[in-house]
Amino acid sequence: MRIPRPDISVLHFFLPDLCPACLSARTGATNSVCDTCNQSLPELPSDRCALCGCAADSILDICGECLETGGRPWTQAVSVFEYGGKLRQLIHRFKYHGATHLAPWFGTRMAANWGEHGGDSPIDAVAAVPLHPIKALLRGYNQAELLARTVARQLEKPIIRPLRRHRLARQQALLDFSRRKANVKDVFGARDTALADGAHILLVDDVMTTGSTLAAATRILLQQHHAASVSILTLARG
């Protein structure tokens, strides 16, 4: 008889001293990983592109990719990890296999990196990139929303939901660079959420690749909600 695999989120709830990444015993503060996982999950170097958060590739503050795109609609961006290796596996578990126990650790690292690399401009609120309602129903949660909740709590800022996703687009990861921008055209709309005049919004997502999805969401915040500025915080830069 096949024994069903235990739900790892429930397991972590009852055994909080397990490492959230590998589920082995660990010591240390809440929302930390074990020493072995910590060594295998290095953060991006301190020298990063100010517009996308990737590792700097020259003496300039902006990387070659951001220069080629002609700029970004947001003010600045911070990412924590490079998307690959063990981190990629963890994000896949987090997004598609119910490993929501990873959210507090992910979000805590994101908030810490924002504090270190986010510059001096204070933010007023935190928002998450929304999922389409059908996808959210099938998955049971929005991974970006879980990250945003932890980030908002760590930064002691309110979380707002000013965006809605009213078109079910194809998965961005399945498309090449040239088709991703068209894929997110008119995907987002504005919800009836009041933003304070001159608000600086921190927009949270799990991974930035080309930035097309984040750019589409940012433009709604700027053009329809009249946010003064938008910054981006992602767990990983692909």
PDB file of C-alpha atoms in Angstrom:
ATOM      1  CA  MET A   1       0.000   0.000   0.000  1.00  0.00           C
ATOM      2  CA  ARG A   2       1.342   3.406  -0.948  1.00  0.00           C
ATOM      3  CA  ILE A   3       1.763   5.765   2.006  1.00  0.00           C
ATOM      4  CA  PRO A   4       0.697   9.321   1.099  1.00  0.00           C
ATOM      5  CA  ARG A   5       3.367  11.984   1.339  1.00  0.00           C
ATOM      6  CA  PRO A   6       2.733  14.377   4.267  1.00  0.00           C
ATOM      7  CA  ASP A   7       1.849  17.959   3.515  1.00  0.00           C
ATOM      8  CA  ILE A   8       5.129  19.805   4.116  1.00  0.00           C
ATOM      9  CA  SER A   9       3.377  23.018   5.128  1.00  0.00           C
ATOM     10  CA  VAL A  10       1.517  21.190   7.896  1.00  0.00           C
ATOM     11  CA  LEU A  11       4.698  19.345   8.854  1.00  0.00           C
ATOM     12  CA  HIS A  12       6.597  22.609   9.191  1.00  0.00           C
ATOM     13  CA  PHE A  13       3.798  24.108  11.289  1.00  0.00           C
ATOM     14  CA  PHE A  14       4.035  21.362  13.885  1.00  0.00           C
ATOM     15  CA  LEU A  15       7.840  21.101  13.684  1.00  0.00           C
ATOM     16  CA  PRO A  16       9.004  24.738  13.375  1.00  0.00           C
ATOM     17  CA  ASP A  17      12.670  23.869  14.030  1.00  0.00           C
ATOM     18  CA  LEU A  18      12.932  22.268  10.602  1.00  0.00           C
ATOM     19  CA  CYS A  19      14.844  24.121   7.897  1.00  0.00           C
ATOM     20  CA  PRO A  20      12.189  25.472   5.485  1.00  0.00           C
ATOM     21  CA  ALA A  21      14.390  24.661   2.491  1.00  0.00           C
ATOM     22  CA  CYS A  22      15.418  21.039   3.155  1.00  0.00           C
ATOM     23  CA  LEU A  23      13.205  20.114   6.154  1.00  0.00           C
ATOM     24  CA  SER A  24      16.189  18.922   8.196  1.00  0.00           C
ATOM     25  CA  ALA A  25      16.667  19.939  11.820  1.00  0.00           C
ATOM     26  CA  ARG A  26      18.244  23.344  12.240  1.00  0.00           C
ATOM     27  CA  THR A  27      19.069  25.816  14.943  1.00  0.00           C
ATOM     28  CA  GLY A  28      18.809  29.546  14.686  1.00  0.00           C
ATOM     29  CA  ALA A  29      16.261  32.292  14.449  1.00  0.00           C
ATOM     30  CA  THR A  30      12.770  31.817  13.077  1.00  0.00           C
ATOM     31  CA  ASN A  31      12.546  32.191   9.280  1.00  0.00           C
ATOM     32  CA  SER A  32      16.173  31.139   8.794  1.00  0.00           C
ATOM     33  CA  VAL A  33      17.536  28.132   6.923  1.00  0.00           C
ATOM     34  CA  CYS A  34      20.136  25.633   8.046  1.00  0.00           C
ATOM     35  CA  ASP A  35      23.825  26.352   7.507  1.00  0.00           C
ATOM     36  CA  THR A  36      24.072  23.905   4.613  1.00  0.00           C
ATOM     37  CA  CYS A  37      21.202  25.523   2.700  1.00  0.00           C
ATOM     38  CA  ASN A  38      22.470  28.985   3.544  1.00  0.00           C
ATOM     39  CA  GLN A  39      25.807  28.149   1.886  1.00  0.00           C
ATOM     40  CA  SER A  40      24.092  26.702  -1.188  1.00  0.00           C
ATOM     41  CA  LEU A  41      21.792  29.725  -1.586  1.00  0.00           C
ATOM     42  CA  PRO A  42      24.143  32.704  -1.963  1.00  0.00           C
ATOM     43  CA  GLU A  43      22.557  36.089  -2.443  1.00  0.00           C
ATOM     44  CA  LEU A  44      23.440  38.359  -5.337  1.00  0.00           C
ATOM     45  CA  PRO A  45      26.618  40.423  -4.857  1.00  0.00           C
ATOM     46  CA  SER A  46      26.396  43.864  -3.319  1.00  0.00           C
ATOM     47  CA  ASP A  47      27.099  45.580  -6.660  1.00  0.00           C
ATOM     48  CA  ARG A  48      23.770  45.325  -8.491  1.00  0.00           C
ATOM     49  CA  CYS A  49      21.931  47.017 -11.323  1.00  0.00           C
ATOM     50  CA  ALA A  50      19.725  49.739  -9.868  1.00  0.00           C
ATOM     51  CA  LEU A  51      16.923  49.078 -12.377  1.00  0.00           C
ATOM     52  CA  CYS A  52      16.562  45.285 -12.367  1.00  0.00           C
ATOM     53  CA  GLY A  53      18.519  44.032  -9.368  1.00  0.00           C
ATOM     54  CA  CYS A  54      20.863  41.698 -11.244  1.00  0.00           C
ATOM     55  CA  ALA A  55      24.592  41.530 -10.573  1.00  0.00           C
ATOM     56  CA  ALA A  56      26.340  44.572 -12.056  1.00  0.00           C
ATOM     57  CA  ASP A  57      28.065  43.783 -15.348  1.00  0.00           C
ATOM     58  CA  SER A  58      30.099  46.996 -15.638  1.00  0.00           C
ATOM     59  CA  ILE A  59      31.116  50.053 -13.650  1.00  0.00           C
ATOM     60  CA  LEU A  60      27.756  51.635 -14.507  1.00  0.00           C
ATOM     61  CA  ASP A  61      24.794  51.592 -12.114  1.00  0.00           C
ATOM     62  CA  ILE A  62      22.633  50.104 -14.885  1.00  0.00           C
ATOM     63  CA  CYS A  63      23.277  46.752 -16.578  1.00  0.00           C
ATOM     64  CA  GLY A  64      23.534  46.204 -20.315  1.00  0.00           C
ATOM     65  CA  GLU A  65      20.072  44.615 -20.544  1.00  0.00           C
ATOM     66  CA  CYS A  66      18.394  47.633 -18.959  1.00  0.00           C
ATOM     67  CA  LEU A  67      20.314  49.942 -21.292  1.00  0.00           C
ATOM     68  CA  GLU A  68      19.112  47.905 -24.279  1.00  0.00           C
ATOM     69  CA  THR A  69      15.478  48.094 -23.169  1.00  0.00           C
ATOM     70  CA  GLY A  70      15.686  51.891 -23.069  1.00  0.00           C
ATOM     71  CA  GLY A  71      14.915  52.028 -19.356  1.00  0.00           C
ATOM     72  CA  ARG A  72      12.186  50.691 -17.094  1.00  0.00           C
ATOM     73  CA  PRO A  73       8.890  52.306 -15.993  1.00  0.00           C
ATOM     74  CA  TRP A  74       9.751  51.836 -12.315  1.00  0.00           C
ATOM     75  CA  THR A  75      12.217  53.837 -10.247  1.00  0.00           C
ATOM     76  CA  GLN A  76      14.421  51.043  -8.925  1.00  0.00           C
ATOM     77  CA  ALA A  77      14.438  47.291  -8.394  1.00  0.00           C
ATOM     78  CA  VAL A  78      15.952  44.926  -5.867  1.00  0.00           C
ATOM     79  CA  SER A  79      16.293  41.148  -6.139  1.00  0.00           C
ATOM     80  CA  VAL A  80      17.747  38.732  -3.628  1.00  0.00           C
ATOM     81  CA  PHE A  81      18.982  35.699  -5.559  1.00  0.00           C
ATOM     82  CA  GLU A  82      19.978  34.705  -9.052  1.00  0.00           C
ATOM     83  CA  TYR A  83      17.312  32.406 -10.481  1.00  0.00           C
ATOM     84  CA  GLY A  84      18.916  28.994 -10.820  1.00  0.00           C
ATOM     85  CA  GLY A  85      20.155  25.893  -9.043  1.00  0.00           C
ATOM     86  CA  LYS A  86      18.649  25.053  -5.661  1.00  0.00           C
ATOM     87  CA  LEU A  87      16.785  28.375  -5.500  1.00  0.00           C
ATOM     88  CA  ARG A  88      14.970  27.582  -8.742  1.00  0.00           C
ATOM     89  CA  GLN A  89      13.863  24.228  -7.298  1.00  0.00           C
ATOM     90  CA  LEU A  90      12.593  25.904  -4.127  1.00  0.00           C
ATOM     91  CA  ILE A  91      10.624  28.512  -6.066  1.00  0.00           C
ATOM     92  CA  HIS A  92       9.069  25.756  -8.185  1.00  0.00           C
ATOM     93  CA  ARG A  93       7.973  23.944  -5.013  1.00  0.00           C
ATOM     94  CA  PHE A  94       6.680  27.194  -3.568  1.00  0.00           C
ATOM     95  CA  LYS A  95       4.624  28.132  -6.639  1.00  0.00           C
ATOM     96  CA  TYR A  96       3.327  24.804  -7.861  1.00  0.00           C
ATOM     97  CA  HIS A  97       3.530  22.254  -5.039  1.00  0.00           C
ATOM     98  CA  GLY A  98       2.053  24.007  -2.028  1.00  0.00           C
ATOM     99  CA  ALA A  99       5.320  24.719  -0.182  1.00  0.00           C
ATOM    100  CA  THR A 100       3.873  27.887   1.312  1.00  0.00           C
ATOM    101  CA  HIS A 101       5.980  27.424   4.460  1.00  0.00           C
ATOM    102  CA  LEU A 102       8.826  28.941   2.415  1.00  0.00           C
ATOM    103  CA  ALA A 103       7.067  32.318   2.200  1.00  0.00           C
ATOM    104  CA  PRO A 104       8.190  33.692   5.607  1.00  0.00           C
ATOM    105  CA  TRP A 105      11.853  32.947   4.913  1.00  0.00           C
ATOM    106  CA  PHE A 106      11.663  34.229   1.338  1.00  0.00           C
ATOM    107  CA  GLY A 107       9.836  37.381   2.410  1.00  0.00           C
ATOM    108  CA  THR A 108      12.208  38.057   5.286  1.00  0.00           C
ATOM    109  CA  ARG A 109      15.219  37.907   2.966  1.00  0.00           C
ATOM    110  CA  MET A 110      13.426  40.190   0.500  1.00  0.00           C
ATOM    111  CA  ALA A 111      12.660  42.775   3.179  1.00  0.00           C
ATOM    112  CA  ALA A 112      16.259  42.677   4.422  1.00  0.00           C
ATOM    113  CA  ASN A 113      17.599  43.189   0.915  1.00  0.00           C
ATOM    114  CA  TRP A 114      15.227  46.074   0.347  1.00  0.00           C
ATOM    115  CA  GLY A 115      16.538  47.670   3.508  1.00  0.00           C
ATOM    116  CA  GLU A 116      20.111  47.248   2.294  1.00  0.00           C
ATOM    117  CA  HIS A 117      19.756  48.044  -1.409  1.00  0.00           C
ATOM    118  CA  GLY A 118      16.469  49.917  -1.743  1.00  0.00           C
ATOM    119  CA  GLY A 119      17.896  53.393  -1.481  1.00  0.00           C
ATOM    120  CA  ASP A 120      16.719  56.270   0.640  1.00  0.00           C
ATOM    121  CA  SER A 121      13.278  56.883  -0.860  1.00  0.00           C
ATOM    122  CA  PRO A 122      10.658  55.709   1.689  1.00  0.00           C
ATOM    123  CA  ILE A 123       7.799  53.541   0.455  1.00  0.00           C
ATOM    124  CA  ASP A 124       4.184  54.106   1.436  1.00  0.00           C
ATOM    125  CA  ALA A 125       2.614  50.709   0.716  1.00  0.00           C
ATOM    126  CA  VAL A 126       3.341  47.212  -0.590  1.00  0.00           C
ATOM    127  CA  ALA A 127       1.424  45.532  -3.430  1.00  0.00           C
ATOM    128  CA  ALA A 128       1.685  42.118  -5.083  1.00  0.00           C
ATOM    129  CA  VAL A 129       1.428  41.224  -8.754  1.00  0.00           C
ATOM    130  CA  PRO A 130      -1.990  39.505  -8.933  1.00  0.00           C
ATOM    131  CA  LEU A 131      -2.873  36.139 -10.405  1.00  0.00           C
ATOM    132  CA  HIS A 132      -5.862  35.622 -12.654  1.00  0.00           C
ATOM    133  CA  PRO A 133      -8.815  34.422 -10.492  1.00  0.00           C
ATOM    134  CA  ILE A 134      -8.964  31.070 -12.270  1.00  0.00           C
ATOM    135  CA  LYS A 135      -5.272  30.397 -11.737  1.00  0.00           C
ATOM    136  CA  ALA A 136      -5.515  31.533  -8.115  1.00  0.00           C
ATOM    137  CA  LEU A 137      -8.459  29.187  -7.574  1.00  0.00           C
ATOM    138  CA  LEU A 138      -6.618  26.224  -9.081  1.00  0.00           C
ATOM    139  CA  ARG A 139      -3.389  26.922  -7.182  1.00  0.00           C
ATOM    140  CA  GLY A 140      -5.130  27.885  -3.960  1.00  0.00           C
ATOM    141  CA  TYR A 141      -2.989  30.960  -3.327  1.00  0.00           C
ATOM    142  CA  ASN A 142      -1.016  33.723  -5.008  1.00  0.00           C
ATOM    143  CA  GLN A 143       2.666  33.233  -4.230  1.00  0.00           C
ATOM    144  CA  ALA A 144       3.421  36.943  -4.785  1.00  0.00           C
ATOM    145  CA  GLU A 145       0.714  37.869  -2.272  1.00  0.00           C
ATOM    146  CA  LEU A 146       2.269  35.581   0.349  1.00  0.00           C
ATOM    147  CA  LEU A 147       5.649  37.220  -0.194  1.00  0.00           C
ATOM    148  CA  ALA A 148       4.141  40.703  -0.087  1.00  0.00           C
ATOM    149  CA  ARG A 149       2.440  40.014   3.255  1.00  0.00           C
ATOM    150  CA  THR A 150       5.753  39.117   4.894  1.00  0.00           C
ATOM    151  CA  VAL A 151       7.544  42.054   3.267  1.00  0.00           C
ATOM    152  CA  ALA A 152       4.850  44.488   4.411  1.00  0.00           C
ATOM    153  CA  ARG A 153       4.969  43.122   7.939  1.00  0.00           C
ATOM    154  CA  GLN A 154       8.765  43.304   8.076  1.00  0.00           C
ATOM    155  CA  LEU A 155       8.846  46.845   6.690  1.00  0.00           C
ATOM    156  CA  GLU A 156       5.854  47.899   8.808  1.00  0.00           C
ATOM    157  CA  LYS A 157       3.941  49.184   5.794  1.00  0.00           C
ATOM    158  CA  PRO A 158       0.325  48.571   4.733  1.00  0.00           C
ATOM    159  CA  ILE A 159      -0.405  46.055   2.023  1.00  0.00           C
ATOM    160  CA  ILE A 160      -2.768  47.196  -0.723  1.00  0.00           C
ATOM    161  CA  ARG A 161      -4.442  45.422  -3.656  1.00  0.00           C
ATOM    162  CA  PRO A 162      -4.720  48.032  -6.418  1.00  0.00           C
ATOM    163  CA  LEU A 163      -4.384  45.631  -9.358  1.00  0.00           C
ATOM    164  CA  ARG A 164      -6.521  42.946 -10.943  1.00  0.00           C
ATOM    165  CA  ARG A 165      -5.650  40.484 -13.649  1.00  0.00           C
ATOM    166  CA  HIS A 166      -8.573  40.338 -16.054  1.00  0.00           C
ATOM    167  CA  ARG A 167      -7.036  38.325 -18.879  1.00  0.00           C
ATOM    168  CA  LEU A 168      -5.561  34.832 -18.591  1.00  0.00           C
ATOM    169  CA  ALA A 169      -2.285  35.149 -20.462  1.00  0.00           C
ATOM    170  CA  ARG A 170       0.017  32.334 -21.486  1.00  0.00           C
ATOM    171  CA  GLN A 171       2.757  31.435 -19.016  1.00  0.00           C
ATOM    172  CA  GLN A 172       5.639  33.863 -19.594  1.00  0.00           C
ATOM    173  CA  ALA A 173       8.281  31.182 -19.076  1.00  0.00           C
ATOM    174  CA  LEU A 174       7.030  29.401 -22.208  1.00  0.00           C
ATOM    175  CA  LEU A 175       7.617  32.421 -24.460  1.00  0.00           C
ATOM    176  CA  ASP A 176      10.716  33.999 -25.952  1.00  0.00           C
ATOM    177  CA  PHE A 177      11.776  37.553 -25.182  1.00  0.00           C
ATOM    178  CA  SER A 178      10.042  39.162 -28.164  1.00  0.00           C
ATOM    179  CA  ARG A 179       6.625  37.609 -27.366  1.00  0.00           C
ATOM    180  CA  ARG A 180       6.519  38.282 -23.627  1.00  0.00           C
ATOM    181  CA  LYS A 181       5.688  41.975 -23.944  1.00  0.00           C
ATOM    182  CA  ALA A 182       2.750  41.273 -26.254  1.00  0.00           C
ATOM    183  CA  ASN A 183       1.570  38.468 -23.961  1.00  0.00           C
ATOM    184  CA  VAL A 184       1.002  40.864 -21.034  1.00  0.00           C
ATOM    185  CA  LYS A 185      -0.603  43.657 -23.061  1.00  0.00           C
ATOM    186  CA  ASP A 186      -3.891  44.646 -21.365  1.00  0.00           C
ATOM    187  CA  VAL A 187      -3.518  41.845 -18.807  1.00  0.00           C
ATOM    188  CA  PHE A 188      -3.848  44.129 -15.784  1.00  0.00           C
ATOM    189  CA  GLY A 189      -6.496  46.568 -14.717  1.00  0.00           C
ATOM    190  CA  ALA A 190      -6.985  48.913 -11.788  1.00  0.00           C
ATOM    191  CA  ARG A 191      -9.124  47.995  -8.798  1.00  0.00           C
ATOM    192  CA  ASP A 192     -11.121  50.586  -6.903  1.00  0.00           C
ATOM    193  CA  THR A 193      -8.352  51.261  -4.400  1.00  0.00           C
ATOM    194  CA  ALA A 194      -7.528  54.773  -3.299  1.00  0.00           C
ATOM    195  CA  LEU A 195      -3.853  55.689  -3.191  1.00  0.00           C
ATOM    196  CA  ALA A 196      -2.536  58.698  -1.332  1.00  0.00           C
ATOM    197  CA  ASP A 197      -1.224  61.523  -3.488  1.00  0.00           C
ATOM    198  CA  GLY A 198       2.464  61.119  -4.148  1.00  0.00           C
ATOM    199  CA  ALA A 199       2.501  57.467  -3.049  1.00  0.00           C
ATOM    200  CA  HIS A 200       5.598  55.357  -3.592  1.00  0.00           C
ATOM    201  CA  ILE A 201       4.491  51.743  -4.099  1.00  0.00           C
ATOM    202  CA  LEU A 202       6.702  48.699  -3.632  1.00  0.00           C
ATOM    203  CA  LEU A 203       5.510  46.067  -6.111  1.00  0.00           C
ATOM    204  CA  VAL A 204       6.383  42.470  -5.159  1.00  0.00           C
ATOM    205  CA  ASP A 205       6.728  39.362  -7.318  1.00  0.00           C
ATOM    206  CA  ASP A 206       8.634  36.101  -7.108  1.00  0.00           C
ATOM    207  CA  VAL A 207      10.872  36.257 -10.208  1.00  0.00           C
ATOM    208  CA  MET A 208      11.862  38.943 -12.689  1.00  0.00           C
ATOM    209  CA  THR A 209      12.995  37.684 -16.081  1.00  0.00           C
ATOM    210  CA  THR A 210      12.499  40.184 -18.906  1.00  0.00           C
ATOM    211  CA  GLY A 211      10.441  42.441 -16.648  1.00  0.00           C
ATOM    212  CA  SER A 212       7.483  42.582 -19.059  1.00  0.00           C
ATOM    213  CA  THR A 213       4.902  41.513 -16.467  1.00  0.00           C
ATOM    214  CA  LEU A 214       6.212  43.934 -13.854  1.00  0.00           C
ATOM    215  CA  ALA A 215       6.343  46.745 -16.413  1.00  0.00           C
ATOM    216  CA  ALA A 216       2.695  46.202 -17.379  1.00  0.00           C
ATOM    217  CA  ALA A 217       1.621  46.231 -13.716  1.00  0.00           C
ATOM    218  CA  THR A 218       3.764  49.293 -12.976  1.00  0.00           C
ATOM    219  CA  ARG A 219       2.140  51.295 -15.775  1.00  0.00           C
ATOM    220  CA  ILE A 220      -1.313  50.670 -14.309  1.00  0.00           C
ATOM    221  CA  LEU A 221      -0.124  51.980 -10.945  1.00  0.00           C
ATOM    222  CA  LEU A 222       1.396  55.062 -12.549  1.00  0.00           C
ATOM    223  CA  GLN A 223      -1.225  55.869 -15.174  1.00  0.00           C
ATOM    224  CA  GLN A 224      -4.508  54.785 -13.594  1.00  0.00           C
ATOM    225  CA  HIS A 225      -3.749  55.010  -9.875  1.00  0.00           C
ATOM    226  CA  HIS A 226      -1.447  58.022 -10.337  1.00  0.00           C
ATOM    227  CA  ALA A 227       1.230  56.691  -8.031  1.00  0.00           C
ATOM    228  CA  ALA A 228       4.162  59.074  -7.830  1.00  0.00           C
ATOM    229  CA  SER A 229       6.639  56.223  -8.211  1.00  0.00           C
ATOM    230  CA  VAL A 230       6.884  52.446  -8.187  1.00  0.00           C
ATOM    231  CA  SER A 231       9.778  50.278  -7.076  1.00  0.00           C
ATOM    232  CA  ILE A 232      10.171  46.538  -7.611  1.00  0.00           C
ATOM    233  CA  LEU A 233      11.167  43.824  -5.137  1.00  0.00           C
ATOM    234  CA  THR A 234      11.553  40.239  -6.342  1.00  0.00           C
ATOM    235  CA  LEU A 235      12.908  37.089  -4.794  1.00  0.00           C
ATOM    236  CA  ALA A 236      15.017  36.195  -7.830  1.00  0.00           C
ATOM    237  CA  ARG A 237      16.375  37.708 -11.015  1.00  0.00           C
ATOM    238  CA  GLY A 238      16.337  35.371 -14.002  1.00  0.00           C
TER     239      GLY A 238
END
